[in-house]
Amino acid sequence: MAETIRKLSQGSSYSVLQDKINSLKDGYSLNTCDTNLGHICELIELTSKIQNQLFTAMSLTASEGGTYGGVDTLKSRLLPWLGTSFMTSGGTVTSDTSLALLKESVEKDRKISELKVKHDNDMMQMEAELSEAKGELDLTRDELNSSQADLEKTKVESGGTMLASEEEIILLRADLRLAREEIERYKRKLDLVGDYEHEVEHLKSEIRILRSERDILENRLERRGRSCSPTRRRSISPVRMCYEPPLPLPSTPPTHAELTNSIRHSRLVARFNDLYAVDRLDMQDRLRRFVDDDEMVKRIIFIAVCEAFHVAKMAYRSFRLRARKLLSPIHSGPTTLEEAVTDYIVRNLDLYDVDRSVEDVIRAMNVNPKISFPPECEFILLSPFIREVCLVAYRMQALDPPLDIPLATDGELMNESKYRRSYDSEFTAPLVAYHVWPALVEDGTVLIKGECTTRRGALSSPRRSRSPSPLRSSSRLSRSSLSPRRSRSPSPRSRRY
């Protein structure tokens, strides 16, 4: 706006206009009518040019004031002049206005019409684009609906697959945990290899010492035999001949089973403790995912241990019979046949078919009425734990004397020398409700106490746990049948599984 005012000031338009008006006034009487009209038109043209510049300055000034800049001034001064007094010589408008406003108004109307036409064209174009966008949106909505229908169909079809996948993931996680436990167990076994090597070296040194003592004794016997020859005995008088007692013959060298019996005994006792303290708790945590009843979980583990001991003992007896039948035709030496059989079994403990024993244990558990399992699971879930118990039970039978577990029946009288009560027991109750872990017995002596739960109203179940030893089972069963405490009537509060 300042540039327009500056140009208008430098052009001296009003000075030229004033000079022409003065010239027209001086020669008005001398000029003809056409000449005077020509001068007046020239003045009008010059005035319109000046008004054009002024309207341009007004527009720029109004735009500098914002959207509503100069509205009041335009309403009070410009609009009345444009509306009523444009063609009048006298009115309410001021004397500094001119006819150039008409041209400016025409220009503005033309621009407004052009802008309106352009706006209409833009609106039509935008409507066309909007309709096209609506068509595309409808098409996209249809595709989205079809995709959503396909997604729902795929979701319904994959529902069963997801459930199966979750079960597989659970089983795989359980297998991974068992595999890690196996790795840790093998690591512990590898750590024990050094101890075994040390024991072997110690035993080898003892064998060398025994062999050297045997050689010394044989040399002494040979020297005594030569000193007591028949020719020399004739020269010696029977009266003076002194009686020398015969030296004891060297004892039979110990077998491998006898040499390692104490070591195997301590290892197996420690492993039995680990089964109770570590493996049993891990198996309880695993079973609680499928069985909500904690008592049923403990019953399942206890019956699995009892069945594993029974099956391992049967397998040991069968293998012992086969070993005796194999060695009897070829046996010769200072040791007896039974010692040779025991030594053969100890040296070949790896020949034990533990997988078959695990199958026999699971088969026996499936027909046991005391325990139950959810239909979607099987007792094969306990296979790693049963395998370890079978291995321990089988190797315990090769000891001298063998290690065993006693007969256990629900509802029997609590024996403090065999069992300790669990934390949830009723400590004043005299009868055993159910057993948690069996005791370990050696030749009638309890080495490790078991664990049981005592409660009032516990009854002796008509079905008993499988006896670890048939001979002991029959004798204890006969004594239990004669005991007056086992003749109680069943209580309605007892639970049978």
PDB file of C-alpha atoms in Angstrom, residues 94-369:
ATOM      1  CA  THR A  94     -17.660  14.018   1.086  1.00  0.00           C
ATOM      2  CA  SER A  95     -16.095  16.084  -1.638  1.00  0.00           C
ATOM      3  CA  ASP A  96     -12.909  13.976  -1.890  1.00  0.00           C
ATOM      4  CA  THR A  97     -14.650  11.040  -3.693  1.00  0.00           C
ATOM      5  CA  SER A  98     -14.816  10.528  -7.478  1.00  0.00           C
ATOM      6  CA  LEU A  99     -16.455   8.458 -10.177  1.00  0.00           C
ATOM      7  CA  ALA A 100     -13.542   5.994 -10.272  1.00  0.00           C
ATOM      8  CA  LEU A 101     -15.374   4.023  -7.549  1.00  0.00           C
ATOM      9  CA  LEU A 102     -17.856   2.859 -10.166  1.00  0.00           C
ATOM     10  CA  LYS A 103     -15.126   1.340 -12.281  1.00  0.00           C
ATOM     11  CA  GLU A 104     -13.573  -0.245  -9.253  1.00  0.00           C
ATOM     12  CA  SER A 105     -16.958  -1.697  -8.295  1.00  0.00           C
ATOM     13  CA  VAL A 106     -17.426  -3.075 -11.807  1.00  0.00           C
ATOM     14  CA  GLU A 107     -13.960  -4.632 -11.633  1.00  0.00           C
ATOM     15  CA  LYS A 108     -14.773  -6.163  -8.276  1.00  0.00           C
ATOM     16  CA  ASP A 109     -18.070  -7.518  -9.567  1.00  0.00           C
ATOM     17  CA  ARG A 110     -16.258  -9.034 -12.517  1.00  0.00           C
ATOM     18  CA  LYS A 111     -13.662 -10.599 -10.214  1.00  0.00           C
ATOM     19  CA  ILE A 112     -16.393 -11.835  -7.879  1.00  0.00           C
ATOM     20  CA  SER A 113     -18.231 -13.418 -10.808  1.00  0.00           C
ATOM     21  CA  GLU A 114     -14.998 -15.029 -11.989  1.00  0.00           C
ATOM     22  CA  LEU A 115     -14.290 -16.299  -8.477  1.00  0.00           C
ATOM     23  CA  LYS A 116     -17.859 -17.598  -8.241  1.00  0.00           C
ATOM     24  CA  VAL A 117     -17.533 -19.416 -11.541  1.00  0.00           C
ATOM     25  CA  LYS A 118     -14.187 -20.821 -10.446  1.00  0.00           C
ATOM     26  CA  HIS A 119     -15.687 -21.780  -7.100  1.00  0.00           C
ATOM     27  CA  ASP A 120     -18.590 -23.516  -8.827  1.00  0.00           C
ATOM     28  CA  ASN A 121     -16.185 -25.386 -11.075  1.00  0.00           C
ATOM     29  CA  ASP A 122     -14.092 -26.401  -8.068  1.00  0.00           C
ATOM     30  CA  MET A 123     -17.212 -27.524  -6.231  1.00  0.00           C
ATOM     31  CA  MET A 124     -18.349 -29.617  -9.184  1.00  0.00           C
ATOM     32  CA  GLN A 125     -14.898 -31.147  -9.464  1.00  0.00           C
ATOM     33  CA  MET A 126     -14.838 -31.847  -5.727  1.00  0.00           C
ATOM     34  CA  GLU A 127     -18.321 -33.399  -5.894  1.00  0.00           C
ATOM     35  CA  ALA A 128     -17.153 -35.626  -8.730  1.00  0.00           C
ATOM     36  CA  GLU A 129     -14.088 -36.622  -6.744  1.00  0.00           C
ATOM     37  CA  LEU A 130     -16.275 -37.180  -3.642  1.00  0.00           C
ATOM     38  CA  SER A 131     -18.660 -39.427  -5.550  1.00  0.00           C
ATOM     39  CA  GLU A 132     -15.695 -41.350  -6.945  1.00  0.00           C
ATOM     40  CA  ALA A 133     -14.230 -41.657  -3.432  1.00  0.00           C
ATOM     41  CA  LYS A 134     -17.618 -42.886  -2.138  1.00  0.00           C
ATOM     42  CA  GLY A 135     -17.668 -45.537  -4.853  1.00  0.00           C
ATOM     43  CA  GLU A 136     -14.164 -46.640  -3.918  1.00  0.00           C
ATOM     44  CA  LEU A 137     -15.145 -46.609  -0.241  1.00  0.00           C
ATOM     45  CA  ASP A 138     -18.167 -48.803  -0.931  1.00  0.00           C
ATOM     46  CA  LEU A 139     -15.986 -51.192  -2.905  1.00  0.00           C
ATOM     47  CA  THR A 140     -13.422 -51.255  -0.097  1.00  0.00           C
ATOM     48  CA  ARG A 141     -16.208 -51.826   2.457  1.00  0.00           C
ATOM     49  CA  ASP A 142     -17.465 -54.793   0.442  1.00  0.00           C
ATOM     50  CA  GLU A 143     -13.949 -56.226   0.228  1.00  0.00           C
ATOM     51  CA  LEU A 144     -13.521 -55.665   3.983  1.00  0.00           C
ATOM     52  CA  ASN A 145     -16.774 -57.469   4.729  1.00  0.00           C
ATOM     53  CA  SER A 146     -15.767 -60.404   2.553  1.00  0.00           C
ATOM     54  CA  SER A 147     -12.305 -60.469   4.173  1.00  0.00           C
ATOM     55  CA  GLN A 148     -13.890 -60.360   7.638  1.00  0.00           C
ATOM     56  CA  ALA A 149     -16.189 -63.251   6.696  1.00  0.00           C
ATOM     57  CA  ASP A 150     -13.177 -65.234   5.460  1.00  0.00           C
ATOM     58  CA  LEU A 151     -11.309 -64.353   8.656  1.00  0.00           C
ATOM     59  CA  GLU A 152     -14.181 -65.557  10.834  1.00  0.00           C
ATOM     60  CA  LYS A 153     -14.362 -68.771   8.843  1.00  0.00           C
ATOM     61  CA  THR A 154     -10.608 -69.281   9.162  1.00  0.00           C
ATOM     62  CA  LYS A 155     -10.802 -68.476  12.890  1.00  0.00           C
ATOM     63  CA  VAL A 156     -13.521 -71.076  13.411  1.00  0.00           C
ATOM     64  CA  GLU A 157     -11.564 -73.654  11.423  1.00  0.00           C
ATOM     65  CA  SER A 158      -8.322 -72.924  13.277  1.00  0.00           C
ATOM     66  CA  GLY A 159      -9.975 -72.991  16.727  1.00  0.00           C
ATOM     67  CA  GLY A 160      -9.536 -76.734  17.081  1.00  0.00           C
ATOM     68  CA  THR A 161      -6.003 -76.540  15.695  1.00  0.00           C
ATOM     69  CA  MET A 162      -5.093 -73.859  18.260  1.00  0.00           C
ATOM     70  CA  LEU A 163      -6.373 -76.006  21.115  1.00  0.00           C
ATOM     71  CA  ALA A 164      -4.369 -78.955  19.833  1.00  0.00           C
ATOM     72  CA  SER A 165      -1.321 -76.714  19.432  1.00  0.00           C
ATOM     73  CA  GLU A 166      -1.647 -75.459  23.017  1.00  0.00           C
ATOM     74  CA  GLU A 167      -1.786 -79.030  24.301  1.00  0.00           C
ATOM     75  CA  GLU A 168       1.237 -79.912  22.183  1.00  0.00           C
ATOM     76  CA  ILE A 169       3.074 -76.869  23.553  1.00  0.00           C
ATOM     77  CA  ILE A 170       2.274 -77.946  27.106  1.00  0.00           C
ATOM     78  CA  LEU A 171       3.522 -81.468  26.411  1.00  0.00           C
ATOM     79  CA  LEU A 172       6.629 -80.152  24.680  1.00  0.00           C
ATOM     80  CA  ARG A 173       7.369 -77.883  27.626  1.00  0.00           C
ATOM     81  CA  ALA A 174       6.949 -80.815  29.979  1.00  0.00           C
ATOM     82  CA  ASP A 175       9.271 -82.926  27.808  1.00  0.00           C
ATOM     83  CA  LEU A 176      11.783 -80.071  27.723  1.00  0.00           C
ATOM     84  CA  ARG A 177      11.711 -79.840  31.500  1.00  0.00           C
ATOM     85  CA  LEU A 178      12.212 -83.586  31.800  1.00  0.00           C
ATOM     86  CA  ALA A 179      15.066 -83.422  29.317  1.00  0.00           C
ATOM     87  CA  ARG A 180      16.708 -80.681  31.369  1.00  0.00           C
ATOM     88  CA  GLU A 181      16.264 -82.771  34.498  1.00  0.00           C
ATOM     89  CA  GLU A 182      17.884 -85.710  32.710  1.00  0.00           C
ATOM     90  CA  ILE A 183      20.782 -83.473  31.684  1.00  0.00           C
ATOM     91  CA  GLU A 184      21.249 -82.287  35.279  1.00  0.00           C
ATOM     92  CA  ARG A 185      21.120 -85.882  36.500  1.00  0.00           C
ATOM     93  CA  TYR A 186      23.705 -86.951  33.955  1.00  0.00           C
ATOM     94  CA  LYS A 187      25.896 -84.044  34.975  1.00  0.00           C
ATOM     95  CA  ARG A 188      25.734 -85.206  38.579  1.00  0.00           C
ATOM     96  CA  LYS A 189      26.616 -88.701  37.423  1.00  0.00           C
ATOM     97  CA  LEU A 190      29.583 -87.335  35.500  1.00  0.00           C
ATOM     98  CA  ASP A 191      30.704 -85.550  38.636  1.00  0.00           C
ATOM     99  CA  LEU A 192      30.625 -88.894  40.414  1.00  0.00           C
ATOM    100  CA  VAL A 193      32.844 -90.512  37.791  1.00  0.00           C
ATOM    101  CA  GLY A 194      35.882 -89.064  39.487  1.00  0.00           C
ATOM    102  CA  ASP A 195      34.828 -90.630  42.782  1.00  0.00           C
ATOM    103  CA  TYR A 196      34.265 -93.985  41.082  1.00  0.00           C
ATOM    104  CA  GLU A 197      37.712 -93.855  39.504  1.00  0.00           C
ATOM    105  CA  HIS A 198      39.239 -93.100  42.887  1.00  0.00           C
ATOM    106  CA  GLU A 199      37.400 -96.044  44.426  1.00  0.00           C
ATOM    107  CA  VAL A 200      38.513 -98.301  41.583  1.00  0.00           C
ATOM    108  CA  GLU A 201      42.137 -97.292  42.073  1.00  0.00           C
ATOM    109  CA  HIS A 202      41.760 -97.920  45.799  1.00  0.00           C
ATOM    110  CA  LEU A 203      40.285-101.354  45.147  1.00  0.00           C
ATOM    111  CA  LYS A 204      43.032-102.179  42.662  1.00  0.00           C
ATOM    112  CA  SER A 205      45.653-101.260  45.247  1.00  0.00           C
ATOM    113  CA  GLU A 206      43.922-103.486  47.821  1.00  0.00           C
ATOM    114  CA  ILE A 207      43.835-106.330  45.295  1.00  0.00           C
ATOM    115  CA  ARG A 208      47.559-105.919  44.659  1.00  0.00           C
ATOM    116  CA  ILE A 209      48.208-106.022  48.404  1.00  0.00           C
ATOM    117  CA  LEU A 210      46.082-109.157  48.776  1.00  0.00           C
ATOM    118  CA  ARG A 211      47.870-110.817  45.883  1.00  0.00           C
ATOM    119  CA  SER A 212      51.243-109.995  47.387  1.00  0.00           C
ATOM    120  CA  GLU A 213      50.100-111.447  50.719  1.00  0.00           C
ATOM    121  CA  ARG A 214      48.879-114.552  48.923  1.00  0.00           C
ATOM    122  CA  ASP A 215      52.277-114.940  47.205  1.00  0.00           C
ATOM    123  CA  ILE A 216      54.027-114.560  50.559  1.00  0.00           C
ATOM    124  CA  LEU A 217      51.810-117.214  52.129  1.00  0.00           C
ATOM    125  CA  GLU A 218      52.403-119.580  49.200  1.00  0.00           C
ATOM    126  CA  ASN A 219      56.161-119.106  49.536  1.00  0.00           C
ATOM    127  CA  ARG A 220      55.959-119.873  53.252  1.00  0.00           C
ATOM    128  CA  LEU A 221      53.953-123.003  52.564  1.00  0.00           C
ATOM    129  CA  GLU A 222      56.499-124.131  49.995  1.00  0.00           C
ATOM    130  CA  ARG A 223      59.391-123.563  52.382  1.00  0.00           C
ATOM    131  CA  ARG A 224      57.622-125.450  55.171  1.00  0.00           C
ATOM    132  CA  GLY A 225      56.884-128.292  52.798  1.00  0.00           C
ATOM    133  CA  ARG A 226      60.520-128.533  51.845  1.00  0.00           C
ATOM    134  CA  SER A 227      61.652-128.316  55.491  1.00  0.00           C
ATOM    135  CA  CYS A 228      59.256-131.119  56.485  1.00  0.00           C
ATOM    136  CA  SER A 229      60.373-133.566  53.722  1.00  0.00           C
ATOM    137  CA  PRO A 230      60.167-137.396  54.421  1.00  0.00           C
ATOM    138  CA  THR A 231      63.962-137.971  54.369  1.00  0.00           C
ATOM    139  CA  ARG A 232      64.480-135.397  57.048  1.00  0.00           C
ATOM    140  CA  ARG A 233      61.674-136.804  59.184  1.00  0.00           C
ATOM    141  CA  ARG A 234      63.475-140.168  59.438  1.00  0.00           C
ATOM    142  CA  SER A 235      66.472-138.531  61.051  1.00  0.00           C
ATOM    143  CA  ILE A 236      64.453-136.793  63.656  1.00  0.00           C
ATOM    144  CA  SER A 237      63.301-138.692  66.714  1.00  0.00           C
ATOM    145  CA  PRO A 238      59.531-138.922  67.227  1.00  0.00           C
ATOM    146  CA  VAL A 239      60.035-137.828  70.772  1.00  0.00           C
ATOM    147  CA  ARG A 240      61.903-134.695  69.847  1.00  0.00           C
ATOM    148  CA  MET A 241      59.759-133.938  66.869  1.00  0.00           C
ATOM    149  CA  CYS A 242      57.694-130.856  67.620  1.00  0.00           C
ATOM    150  CA  TYR A 243      54.178-130.510  66.376  1.00  0.00           C
ATOM    151  CA  GLU A 244      53.556-127.452  64.272  1.00  0.00           C
ATOM    152  CA  PRO A 245      49.903-126.575  63.542  1.00  0.00           C
ATOM    153  CA  PRO A 246      49.101-126.202  59.850  1.00  0.00           C
ATOM    154  CA  LEU A 247      48.809-122.728  58.490  1.00  0.00           C
ATOM    155  CA  PRO A 248      45.318-121.641  57.444  1.00  0.00           C
ATOM    156  CA  LEU A 249      44.709-121.797  53.729  1.00  0.00           C
ATOM    157  CA  PRO A 250      44.319-118.463  52.043  1.00  0.00           C
ATOM    158  CA  SER A 251      40.684-117.402  51.909  1.00  0.00           C
ATOM    159  CA  THR A 252      38.825-117.106  48.655  1.00  0.00           C
ATOM    160  CA  PRO A 253      39.501-113.752  46.989  1.00  0.00           C
ATOM    161  CA  PRO A 254      36.495-111.406  47.209  1.00  0.00           C
ATOM    162  CA  THR A 255      34.352-111.006  44.125  1.00  0.00           C
ATOM    163  CA  HIS A 256      33.544-107.738  42.404  1.00  0.00           C
ATOM    164  CA  ALA A 257      30.090-107.735  44.006  1.00  0.00           C
ATOM    165  CA  GLU A 258      31.557-108.101  47.494  1.00  0.00           C
ATOM    166  CA  LEU A 259      34.182-105.425  46.911  1.00  0.00           C
ATOM    167  CA  THR A 260      31.665-102.857  45.681  1.00  0.00           C
ATOM    168  CA  ASN A 261      28.781-103.783  47.979  1.00  0.00           C
ATOM    169  CA  SER A 262      29.341-100.989  50.507  1.00  0.00           C
ATOM    170  CA  ILE A 263      29.873 -98.385  47.810  1.00  0.00           C
ATOM    171  CA  ARG A 264      26.750 -99.419  45.918  1.00  0.00           C
ATOM    172  CA  HIS A 265      24.824 -99.493  49.179  1.00  0.00           C
ATOM    173  CA  SER A 266      25.687 -95.910  50.068  1.00  0.00           C
ATOM    174  CA  ARG A 267      25.036 -94.690  46.512  1.00  0.00           C
ATOM    175  CA  LEU A 268      21.614 -96.312  46.333  1.00  0.00           C
ATOM    176  CA  VAL A 269      20.570 -95.027  49.756  1.00  0.00           C
ATOM    177  CA  ALA A 270      21.571 -91.497  48.706  1.00  0.00           C
ATOM    178  CA  ARG A 271      19.713 -91.908  45.411  1.00  0.00           C
ATOM    179  CA  PHE A 272      16.592 -93.086  47.282  1.00  0.00           C
ATOM    180  CA  ASN A 273      16.754 -89.900  49.362  1.00  0.00           C
ATOM    181  CA  ASP A 274      17.075 -87.838  46.174  1.00  0.00           C
ATOM    182  CA  LEU A 275      14.024 -89.542  44.707  1.00  0.00           C
ATOM    183  CA  TYR A 276      12.050 -88.464  47.758  1.00  0.00           C
ATOM    184  CA  ALA A 277      13.451 -84.943  48.119  1.00  0.00           C
ATOM    185  CA  VAL A 278      13.771 -83.878  44.466  1.00  0.00           C
ATOM    186  CA  ASP A 279      12.134 -86.172  41.907  1.00  0.00           C
ATOM    187  CA  ARG A 280       8.963 -86.702  43.943  1.00  0.00           C
ATOM    188  CA  LEU A 281       8.359 -82.967  44.367  1.00  0.00           C
ATOM    189  CA  ASP A 282       8.957 -82.315  40.678  1.00  0.00           C
ATOM    190  CA  MET A 283       6.501 -85.052  39.757  1.00  0.00           C
ATOM    191  CA  GLN A 284       3.923 -83.622  42.177  1.00  0.00           C
ATOM    192  CA  ASP A 285       4.195 -80.218  40.507  1.00  0.00           C
ATOM    193  CA  ARG A 286       3.742 -81.860  37.123  1.00  0.00           C
ATOM    194  CA  LEU A 287       0.706 -83.903  38.180  1.00  0.00           C
ATOM    195  CA  ARG A 288      -1.018 -80.913  39.804  1.00  0.00           C
ATOM    196  CA  ARG A 289      -1.483 -79.458  36.315  1.00  0.00           C
ATOM    197  CA  PHE A 290      -3.893 -82.292  35.532  1.00  0.00           C
ATOM    198  CA  VAL A 291      -5.185 -83.447  38.962  1.00  0.00           C
ATOM    199  CA  ASP A 292      -6.704 -80.938  41.372  1.00  0.00           C
ATOM    200  CA  ASP A 293      -6.867 -83.286  44.382  1.00  0.00           C
ATOM    201  CA  ASP A 294      -3.559 -83.171  46.277  1.00  0.00           C
ATOM    202  CA  GLU A 295      -4.322 -86.429  48.072  1.00  0.00           C
ATOM    203  CA  MET A 296      -4.850 -88.197  44.740  1.00  0.00           C
ATOM    204  CA  VAL A 297      -1.506 -86.862  43.477  1.00  0.00           C
ATOM    205  CA  LYS A 298       0.298 -88.321  46.505  1.00  0.00           C
ATOM    206  CA  ARG A 299      -1.523 -91.639  46.148  1.00  0.00           C
ATOM    207  CA  ILE A 300      -0.522 -91.869  42.480  1.00  0.00           C
ATOM    208  CA  ILE A 301       3.161 -91.304  43.263  1.00  0.00           C
ATOM    209  CA  PHE A 302       3.176 -93.757  46.199  1.00  0.00           C
ATOM    210  CA  ILE A 303       1.477 -96.526  44.214  1.00  0.00           C
ATOM    211  CA  ALA A 304       3.877 -95.900  41.321  1.00  0.00           C
ATOM    212  CA  VAL A 305       6.838 -96.429  43.698  1.00  0.00           C
ATOM    213  CA  CYS A 306       5.329 -99.614  45.173  1.00  0.00           C
ATOM    214  CA  GLU A 307       4.538-101.054  41.743  1.00  0.00           C
ATOM    215  CA  ALA A 308       8.019-100.126  40.485  1.00  0.00           C
ATOM    216  CA  PHE A 309       9.672-101.992  43.389  1.00  0.00           C
ATOM    217  CA  HIS A 310       7.471-105.036  42.813  1.00  0.00           C
ATOM    218  CA  VAL A 311       8.128-105.161  39.055  1.00  0.00           C
ATOM    219  CA  ALA A 312      11.892-104.578  39.548  1.00  0.00           C
ATOM    220  CA  LYS A 313      12.086-107.440  42.060  1.00  0.00           C
ATOM    221  CA  MET A 314      10.274-109.780  39.700  1.00  0.00           C
ATOM    222  CA  ALA A 315      12.654-108.788  36.895  1.00  0.00           C
ATOM    223  CA  TYR A 316      15.669-109.353  39.178  1.00  0.00           C
ATOM    224  CA  ARG A 317      14.499-112.822  40.147  1.00  0.00           C
ATOM    225  CA  SER A 318      13.866-113.740  36.528  1.00  0.00           C
ATOM    226  CA  PHE A 319      17.309-112.499  35.491  1.00  0.00           C
ATOM    227  CA  ARG A 320      18.931-114.362  38.394  1.00  0.00           C
ATOM    228  CA  LEU A 321      17.318-117.617  37.303  1.00  0.00           C
ATOM    229  CA  ARG A 322      18.559-117.111  33.749  1.00  0.00           C
ATOM    230  CA  ALA A 323      22.057-116.262  35.003  1.00  0.00           C
ATOM    231  CA  ARG A 324      22.160-119.387  37.213  1.00  0.00           C
ATOM    232  CA  LYS A 325      21.024-121.535  34.288  1.00  0.00           C
ATOM    233  CA  LEU A 326      23.727-119.960  32.108  1.00  0.00           C
ATOM    234  CA  LEU A 327      26.613-120.303  34.595  1.00  0.00           C
ATOM    235  CA  SER A 328      25.866-123.699  36.136  1.00  0.00           C
ATOM    236  CA  PRO A 329      27.350-125.771  33.254  1.00  0.00           C
ATOM    237  CA  ILE A 330      30.548-123.717  33.035  1.00  0.00           C
ATOM    238  CA  HIS A 331      31.109-122.743  36.669  1.00  0.00           C
ATOM    239  CA  SER A 332      34.471-123.662  38.168  1.00  0.00           C
ATOM    240  CA  GLY A 333      36.649-121.941  40.702  1.00  0.00           C
ATOM    241  CA  PRO A 334      37.009-121.164  44.353  1.00  0.00           C
ATOM    242  CA  THR A 335      33.710-119.217  44.568  1.00  0.00           C
ATOM    243  CA  THR A 336      30.298-120.834  44.901  1.00  0.00           C
ATOM    244  CA  LEU A 337      27.720-120.815  42.150  1.00  0.00           C
ATOM    245  CA  GLU A 338      25.533-118.262  43.984  1.00  0.00           C
ATOM    246  CA  GLU A 339      28.464-115.914  44.452  1.00  0.00           C
ATOM    247  CA  ALA A 340      29.338-116.233  40.773  1.00  0.00           C
ATOM    248  CA  VAL A 341      25.739-115.510  39.803  1.00  0.00           C
ATOM    249  CA  THR A 342      25.629-112.428  42.045  1.00  0.00           C
ATOM    250  CA  ASP A 343      28.943-111.198  40.654  1.00  0.00           C
ATOM    251  CA  TYR A 344      27.670-111.723  37.092  1.00  0.00           C
ATOM    252  CA  ILE A 345      24.507-109.725  37.836  1.00  0.00           C
ATOM    253  CA  VAL A 346      26.458-106.856  39.434  1.00  0.00           C
ATOM    254  CA  ARG A 347      28.806-106.681  36.457  1.00  0.00           C
ATOM    255  CA  ASN A 348      25.880-106.669  34.016  1.00  0.00           C
ATOM    256  CA  LEU A 349      23.353-104.360  35.632  1.00  0.00           C
ATOM    257  CA  ASP A 350      22.968-102.609  32.292  1.00  0.00           C
ATOM    258  CA  LEU A 351      21.240-105.681  30.856  1.00  0.00           C
ATOM    259  CA  TYR A 352      18.131-104.847  32.870  1.00  0.00           C
ATOM    260  CA  ASP A 353      15.188-104.173  30.517  1.00  0.00           C
ATOM    261  CA  VAL A 354      13.895-101.118  32.347  1.00  0.00           C
ATOM    262  CA  ASP A 355      11.547-100.052  29.536  1.00  0.00           C
ATOM    263  CA  ARG A 356       9.573-103.270  29.869  1.00  0.00           C
ATOM    264  CA  SER A 357       9.337-102.753  33.617  1.00  0.00           C
ATOM    265  CA  VAL A 358       7.990 -99.233  33.079  1.00  0.00           C
ATOM    266  CA  GLU A 359       5.291-100.643  30.809  1.00  0.00           C
ATOM    267  CA  ASP A 360       4.378-103.259  33.432  1.00  0.00           C
ATOM    268  CA  VAL A 361       4.120-100.579  36.130  1.00  0.00           C
ATOM    269  CA  ILE A 362       1.875 -98.372  33.994  1.00  0.00           C
ATOM    270  CA  ARG A 363      -0.285-101.385  33.135  1.00  0.00           C
ATOM    271  CA  ALA A 364      -0.682-102.213  36.841  1.00  0.00           C
ATOM    272  CA  MET A 365      -1.551 -98.593  37.667  1.00  0.00           C
ATOM    273  CA  ASN A 366      -4.236 -98.494  34.992  1.00  0.00           C
ATOM    274  CA  VAL A 367      -6.159-101.298  36.732  1.00  0.00           C
ATOM    275  CA  ASN A 368      -5.624-100.020  40.269  1.00  0.00           C
ATOM    276  CA  PRO A 369      -9.019 -98.900  41.685  1.00  0.00           C
TER     277      PRO A 369
END
